[in-house]
JSON list of C-alpha atoms in Angstrom, two decimals:
[
{"chain": "A", "resi": 1, "resn": "HIS", "atom": "CA", "xyz": [0.06, 0.06, -0.04]},
{"chain": "A", "resi": 2, "resn": "LYS", "atom": "CA", "xyz": [1.53, 3.35, -1.07]},
{"chain": "A", "resi": 3, "resn": "SER", "atom": "CA", "xyz": [0.75, 5.16, 2.21]},
{"chain": "A", "resi": 4, "resn": "VAL", "atom": "CA", "xyz": [2.07, 2.59, 4.67]},
{"chain": "A", "resi": 5, "resn": "LEU", "atom": "CA", "xyz": [5.72, 2.36, 6.00]},
{"chain": "A", "resi": 6, "resn": "ALA", "atom": "CA", "xyz": [6.41, -1.23, 7.15]},
{"chain": "A", "resi": 7, "resn": "LEU", "atom": "CA", "xyz": [9.61, -2.17, 8.79]},
{"chain": "A", "resi": 8, "resn": "ARG", "atom": "CA", "xyz": [10.81, -5.55, 9.89]},
{"chain": "A", "resi": 9, "resn": "TYR", "atom": "CA", "xyz": [13.49, -5.95, 12.47]},
{"chain": "A", "resi": 10, "resn": "ASP", "atom": "CA", "xyz": [15.21, -9.26, 12.91]},
{"chain": "A", "resi": 11, "resn": "TRP", "atom": "CA", "xyz": [17.69, -9.81, 15.71]},
{"chain": "A", "resi": 12, "resn": "GLY", "atom": "CA", "xyz": [18.66, -13.41, 16.77]},
{"chain": "A", "resi": 13, "resn": "ASP", "atom": "CA", "xyz": [15.45, -15.29, 17.29]},
{"chain": "A", "resi": 14, "resn": "GLU", "atom": "CA", "xyz": [13.34, -12.23, 17.71]},
{"chain": "A", "resi": 15, "resn": "THR", "atom": "CA", "xyz": [11.34, -10.25, 15.19]},
{"chain": "A", "resi": 16, "resn": "VAL", "atom": "CA", "xyz": [9.53, -6.94, 15.39]},
{"chain": "A", "resi": 17, "resn": "LEU", "atom": "CA", "xyz": [7.18, -5.81, 12.59]},
{"chain": "A", "resi": 18, "resn": "THR", "atom": "CA", "xyz": [6.11, -2.02, 12.54]},
{"chain": "A", "resi": 19, "resn": "LEU", "atom": "CA", "xyz": [3.46, -0.46, 10.21]},
{"chain": "A", "resi": 20, "resn": "HIS", "atom": "CA", "xyz": [2.65, 3.25, 10.01]},
{"chain": "A", "resi": 21, "resn": "ASN", "atom": "CA", "xyz": [-0.17, 4.54, 8.04]},
{"chain": "A", "resi": 22, "resn": "LEU", "atom": "CA", "xyz": [0.98, 7.93, 6.86]},
{"chain": "A", "resi": 23, "resn": "SER", "atom": "CA", "xyz": [-2.50, 9.01, 5.26]},
{"chain": "A", "resi": 24, "resn": "ALA", "atom": "CA", "xyz": [-5.78, 10.03, 6.78]},
{"chain": "A", "resi": 25, "resn": "ARG", "atom": "CA", "xyz": [-7.57, 7.21, 5.01]},
{"chain": "A", "resi": 26, "resn": "HIS", "atom": "CA", "xyz": [-8.26, 3.77, 6.54]},
{"chain": "A", "resi": 27, "resn": "CYS", "atom": "CA", "xyz": [-6.31, 0.90, 4.72]},
{"chain": "A", "resi": 28, "resn": "ARG", "atom": "CA", "xyz": [-5.67, -2.73, 4.94]},
{"chain": "A", "resi": 29, "resn": "PRO", "atom": "CA", "xyz": [-2.21, -3.56, 3.66]},
{"chain": "A", "resi": 30, "resn": "ARG", "atom": "CA", "xyz": [-1.30, -7.03, 2.67]},
{"chain": "A", "resi": 31, "resn": "LEU", "atom": "CA", "xyz": [2.24, -8.09, 3.32]},
{"chain": "A", "resi": 32, "resn": "GLN", "atom": "CA", "xyz": [3.88, -11.24, 1.81]},
{"chain": "A", "resi": 33, "resn": "LEU", "atom": "CA", "xyz": [7.01, -11.70, 3.91]},
{"chain": "A", "resi": 34, "resn": "GLU", "atom": "CA", "xyz": [9.65, -14.41, 3.59]},
{"chain": "A", "resi": 35, "resn": "GLY", "atom": "CA", "xyz": [10.51, -16.81, 6.40]},
{"chain": "A", "resi": 36, "resn": "THR", "atom": "CA", "xyz": [7.09, -16.64, 8.18]},
{"chain": "A", "resi": 37, "resn": "GLN", "atom": "CA", "xyz": [6.47, -20.47, 8.24]},
{"chain": "A", "resi": 38, "resn": "ALA", "atom": "CA", "xyz": [7.20, -20.77, 11.92]},
{"chain": "A", "resi": 39, "resn": "TRP", "atom": "CA", "xyz": [5.11, -17.48, 12.74]},
{"chain": "A", "resi": 40, "resn": "CYS", "atom": "CA", "xyz": [1.95, -18.11, 14.62]},
{"chain": "A", "resi": 41, "resn": "GLU", "atom": "CA", "xyz": [0.89, -14.79, 15.79]},
{"chain": "A", "resi": 42, "resn": "LEU", "atom": "CA", "xyz": [1.62, -11.06, 15.86]},
{"chain": "A", "resi": 43, "resn": "SER", "atom": "CA", "xyz": [1.60, -9.76, 19.43]},
{"chain": "A", "resi": 44, "resn": "ASP", "atom": "CA", "xyz": [0.62, -6.05, 19.67]},
{"chain": "A", "resi": 45, "resn": "LEU", "atom": "CA", "xyz": [3.25, -4.10, 21.51]},
{"chain": "A", "resi": 46, "resn": "LEU", "atom": "CA", "xyz": [1.15, -0.93, 21.83]},
{"chain": "A", "resi": 47, "resn": "GLY", "atom": "CA", "xyz": [-2.21, -2.32, 22.79]},
{"chain": "A", "resi": 48, "resn": "SER", "atom": "CA", "xyz": [-4.11, -5.68, 23.25]},
{"chain": "A", "resi": 49, "resn": "ARG", "atom": "CA", "xyz": [-4.85, -6.33, 19.68]},
{"chain": "A", "resi": 50, "resn": "SER", "atom": "CA", "xyz": [-3.07, -9.55, 18.29]},
{"chain": "A", "resi": 51, "resn": "CYS", "atom": "CA", "xyz": [-3.24, -10.90, 14.84]},
{"chain": "A", "resi": 52, "resn": "PRO", "atom": "CA", "xyz": [-3.14, -14.70, 13.99]},
{"chain": "A", "resi": 53, "resn": "ILE", "atom": "CA", "xyz": [-1.14, -15.67, 11.07]},
{"chain": "A", "resi": 54, "resn": "GLY", "atom": "CA", "xyz": [-2.28, -18.17, 8.53]},
{"chain": "A", "resi": 55, "resn": "GLU", "atom": "CA", "xyz": [-0.18, -20.79, 6.89]},
{"chain": "A", "resi": 56, "resn": "ASP", "atom": "CA", "xyz": [2.24, -19.21, 4.24]},
{"chain": "A", "resi": 57, "resn": "GLY", "atom": "CA", "xyz": [-0.39, -16.62, 3.34]},
{"chain": "A", "resi": 58, "resn": "PRO", "atom": "CA", "xyz": [-0.04, -12.98, 3.19]},
{"chain": "A", "resi": 59, "resn": "ILE", "atom": "CA", "xyz": [-0.71, -10.89, 6.41]},
{"chain": "A", "resi": 60, "resn": "GLU", "atom": "CA", "xyz": [-3.43, -8.52, 6.32]},
{"chain": "A", "resi": 61, "resn": "ILE", "atom": "CA", "xyz": [-3.69, -5.72, 9.06]},
{"chain": "A", "resi": 62, "resn": "ARG", "atom": "CA", "xyz": [-6.22, -2.97, 9.17]},
{"chain": "A", "resi": 63, "resn": "LEU", "atom": "CA", "xyz": [-4.97, 0.43, 9.91]},
{"chain": "A", "resi": 64, "resn": "ALA", "atom": "CA", "xyz": [-6.96, 3.55, 10.81]},
{"chain": "A", "resi": 65, "resn": "GLY", "atom": "CA", "xyz": [-5.73, 6.93, 9.44]},
{"chain": "A", "resi": 66, "resn": "TYR", "atom": "CA", "xyz": [-2.33, 7.95, 10.79]},
{"chain": "A", "resi": 67, "resn": "ASP", "atom": "CA", "xyz": [-2.40, 4.72, 12.86]},
{"chain": "A", "resi": 68, "resn": "ALA", "atom": "CA", "xyz": [0.75, 2.73, 13.79]},
{"chain": "A", "resi": 69, "resn": "ARG", "atom": "CA", "xyz": [0.91, -0.89, 14.93]},
{"chain": "A", "resi": 70, "resn": "TRP", "atom": "CA", "xyz": [4.02, -2.48, 16.47]},
{"chain": "A", "resi": 71, "resn": "PHE", "atom": "CA", "xyz": [4.15, -6.27, 16.75]},
{"chain": "A", "resi": 72, "resn": "ARG", "atom": "CA", "xyz": [6.34, -8.81, 18.29]},
{"chain": "A", "resi": 73, "resn": "VAL", "atom": "CA", "xyz": [6.45, -12.18, 16.40]},
{"chain": "A", "resi": 74, "resn": "LEU", "atom": "CA", "xyz": [5.45, -15.14, 18.31]},
{"chain": "A", "resi": 75, "resn": "ARG", "atom": "CA", "xyz": [6.71, -18.33, 16.73]},
{"chain": "A", "resi": 76, "resn": "GLU", "atom": "CA", "xyz": [5.42, -22.00, 17.21]},
{"chain": "A", "resi": 77, "resn": "GLY", "atom": "CA", "xyz": [7.14, -23.83, 19.97]},
{"chain": "A", "resi": 78, "resn": "ALA", "atom": "CA", "xyz": [8.76, -20.53, 21.36]},
{"chain": "A", "resi": 79, "resn": "PRO", "atom": "CA", "xyz": [8.43, -19.72, 25.04]},
{"chain": "A", "resi": 80, "resn": "THR", "atom": "CA", "xyz": [5.89, -16.97, 25.72]},
{"chain": "A", "resi": 81, "resn": "ARG", "atom": "CA", "xyz": [6.83, -13.78, 27.61]},
{"chain": "A", "resi": 82, "resn": "ALA", "atom": "CA", "xyz": [4.72, -12.09, 30.26]}
]
């Protein structure tokens, strides 16, 4: 999507995905990312909204105007954090 800035940070076994809508319009960007086979959920770092991830499919996240979402990637079999 032209108005969305999406950044992926990988460090060791940790991944953070950020999305920023730079427009006043709502949007629903679809992200097709590599290496997501073991991803099971995106845990929202700025709120309580999380997004499940389907098998090898694109990730679609709804963003309001000027919205930002920051996610920590939860992987299958990885220990969860409090």
